[in-house]
Amino acid sequence: MSTSPTRIVMKFGGTSVADLDRIRAVAARVKEERDKGHQVAVVVSAMAGVTNRMVGYCHALDPMADAREYDAVVASGEQVTSGLTAIALQALGVPARSWQGWQIPFRTDDAHGKARIEDVEGAALLACMEQGVVPVVAGFQGVAPDQRISTLGRGGSDTSAVAVAAAIKADRCDIYTDVDGIYTTDPRIVKKARKLERIAFEEMLELASVGAKVLQTRSVGLAMKEKVRVRVLSSFAPMTEQSGSLVVDEDEIMEKELVTGIAYSLDEAKISVRRIPDRPGIAAAIFSPLTAARVNVDMIVQSVGSDGMTNMTFTVGKADQARALAALEAESDVIQYGEIQTDSDVVKISVVGIGMRSHSGMASTMFETLAERGINVQVISTSEIKISVLIAAEYMELAVRALHTAYGLDAD
Ligand code: ADP
Ligand code: ASP
Ligand code: MG
């Protein structure tokens, strides 16, 4: 074990700061690291459930709430926990102070509700640490060019932590959560999920982007770009040298598995535009209005009928479903569709692994496994290291477990 002083960021998620006892436990864990001689900066989420409640308040008043006011409301959970954590540290005799996004400053663009980080000033945080004071940063929030509070999108405290780690040139960014690392799939769904000691940035990026919410997708992209060493570990399990999982460069992984993990996303809605005259330009006629309405389209399949008609089926995020429908209906004269059907009782299941680049037959294992269970595949999409299928939501657990076994991922 290295004895040289190390600068670390410790990020605690919602369940880790869910009540005062847990905040006391967080403070004790921070003190432990500090007692080892490390310089520590802390990043905290809101107490579990608080952000959901705030989002609910905003949408109950107005489903299309002003995004700047939404940010002012939902960022409040992290303001509370940063202050409470600083108080808990002081109670243990550890000098500490809270930092809100605007005080650092933690600058973002003006995309309120899902703002992107532009620049994080490290100087004030470093000066604070130099004085022996532990900075406790409110995650999830920043300040936009309009000088108003911004938030980074749900799960954004992970990205705050990585950005702080990059700004203060930390040796490590430890993400403390309610599971003991990154598993081959969500350990809450599959009991036989196996903990991964190491996972490549690219694989974690892909897994996060298709639903593995253990890390926010942007946090992984940022860590990869800024070369931040990320470790995911439990706030609740005792710490050992084997604790947690490391996200690392691909060449730091000795034994590459064909498939690294399986993820699911219930945040999908399927839209089928049916009986459209099949002619050049029809895909543009459908998808251009969606782009203009800022709707992200994910999976796409076109099925051509024999009567000169075609059907276009695609998926969008559940939150975008109403906006997508309105955009298509506004263009009904141009698209000339027969009807539009929607279905939000669907789930996207994805299998991810860098080994897929060089091995064939990975997709057929997926299709055969689902077929054996009588599960119908509605839409398929692939990338270099991923295969995704859309199926009925009721089969989510069955499909994830069956695929986990089929790809040889089950723990002994
Ligand atoms: P936090 O509040 O600490 O940020 P999250 O709820 O955002 O925690 O993320 C942790 C959760 O991610 C776990 O409780 C687990 O259910 C889920 N999860 C999904 N996929 C995975 C995976 N592959 N490995 C570990 N956890 C996963
Ligand atoms: N509190 C925010 C959320 O619930 C940010 C986070 O937890 O990472 O999305
Ligand atoms: Mg999270």
XYZ file of N, CA, C and O in Angstrom, residues 34 59 65 89 130 136 140 165 182 192 195 204 249 264 282 325 337 356 363 395:
80
model
N -9.104 10.709 5.911
C -8.299 11.850 6.271
C -7.251 11.447 7.310
O -6.102 11.887 7.248
N -43.766 19.532 -11.468
C -44.644 19.055 -12.537
C -46.106 19.087 -12.141
O -46.981 19.178 -13.001
N -42.988 23.067 -16.643
C -42.431 24.095 -15.753
C -41.189 24.774 -16.343
O -40.354 24.115 -16.979
N -19.215 16.458 9.950
C -17.748 16.373 9.996
C -17.205 17.227 11.137
O -16.339 16.782 11.904
N -5.902 22.929 1.277
C -4.572 23.289 1.791
C -4.643 23.755 3.247
O -3.732 23.556 4.022
N -17.118 20.258 1.156
C -18.247 19.353 0.873
C -19.080 20.013 -0.229
O -19.800 20.987 0.009
N -24.614 17.737 -8.535
C -25.800 17.887 -9.389
C -26.030 19.319 -9.861
O -26.771 19.544 -10.795
N -12.959 16.053 -9.374
C -11.704 15.284 -9.354
C -10.746 15.791 -10.434
O -9.542 15.939 -10.196
N -19.488 -2.413 -9.530
C -20.188 -2.567 -10.801
C -20.315 -4.066 -11.062
O -19.319 -4.791 -11.003
N -27.521 -13.730 -9.100
C -26.247 -14.343 -9.500
C -25.321 -13.361 -10.215
O -24.323 -13.778 -10.801
N -19.613 -9.428 -9.370
C -18.933 -8.126 -9.279
C -17.723 -8.111 -10.200
O -16.965 -9.076 -10.253
N -18.254 0.604 -19.758
C -19.086 1.259 -18.739
C -19.905 2.362 -19.373
O -21.070 2.558 -19.033
N -8.661 1.961 -18.322
C -8.419 1.837 -19.758
C -8.471 0.369 -20.155
O -8.106 -0.500 -19.361
N -30.784 -2.898 -18.642
C -32.155 -2.744 -19.129
C -32.574 -1.302 -18.949
O -32.068 -0.600 -18.063
N -38.970 9.524 -47.218
C -39.971 9.356 -46.171
C -39.335 9.335 -44.775
O -39.909 9.859 -43.818
N -45.219 12.735 -30.567
C -46.526 12.553 -31.217
C -47.037 13.870 -31.779
O -47.516 13.929 -32.925
N -49.421 9.443 -43.257
C -49.517 8.115 -42.630
C -50.982 7.696 -42.463
O -51.892 8.539 -42.444
N -17.142 -8.367 -28.417
C -18.053 -8.504 -29.562
C -17.435 -8.025 -30.860
O -17.838 -8.432 -31.938
N -25.090 -12.120 -31.406
C -26.495 -11.725 -31.529
C -27.398 -12.945 -31.556
O -28.461 -12.954 -30.930
N -41.598 -9.041 -19.505
C -40.560 -10.090 -19.581
C -39.186 -9.594 -19.127
O -38.190 -10.299 -19.294
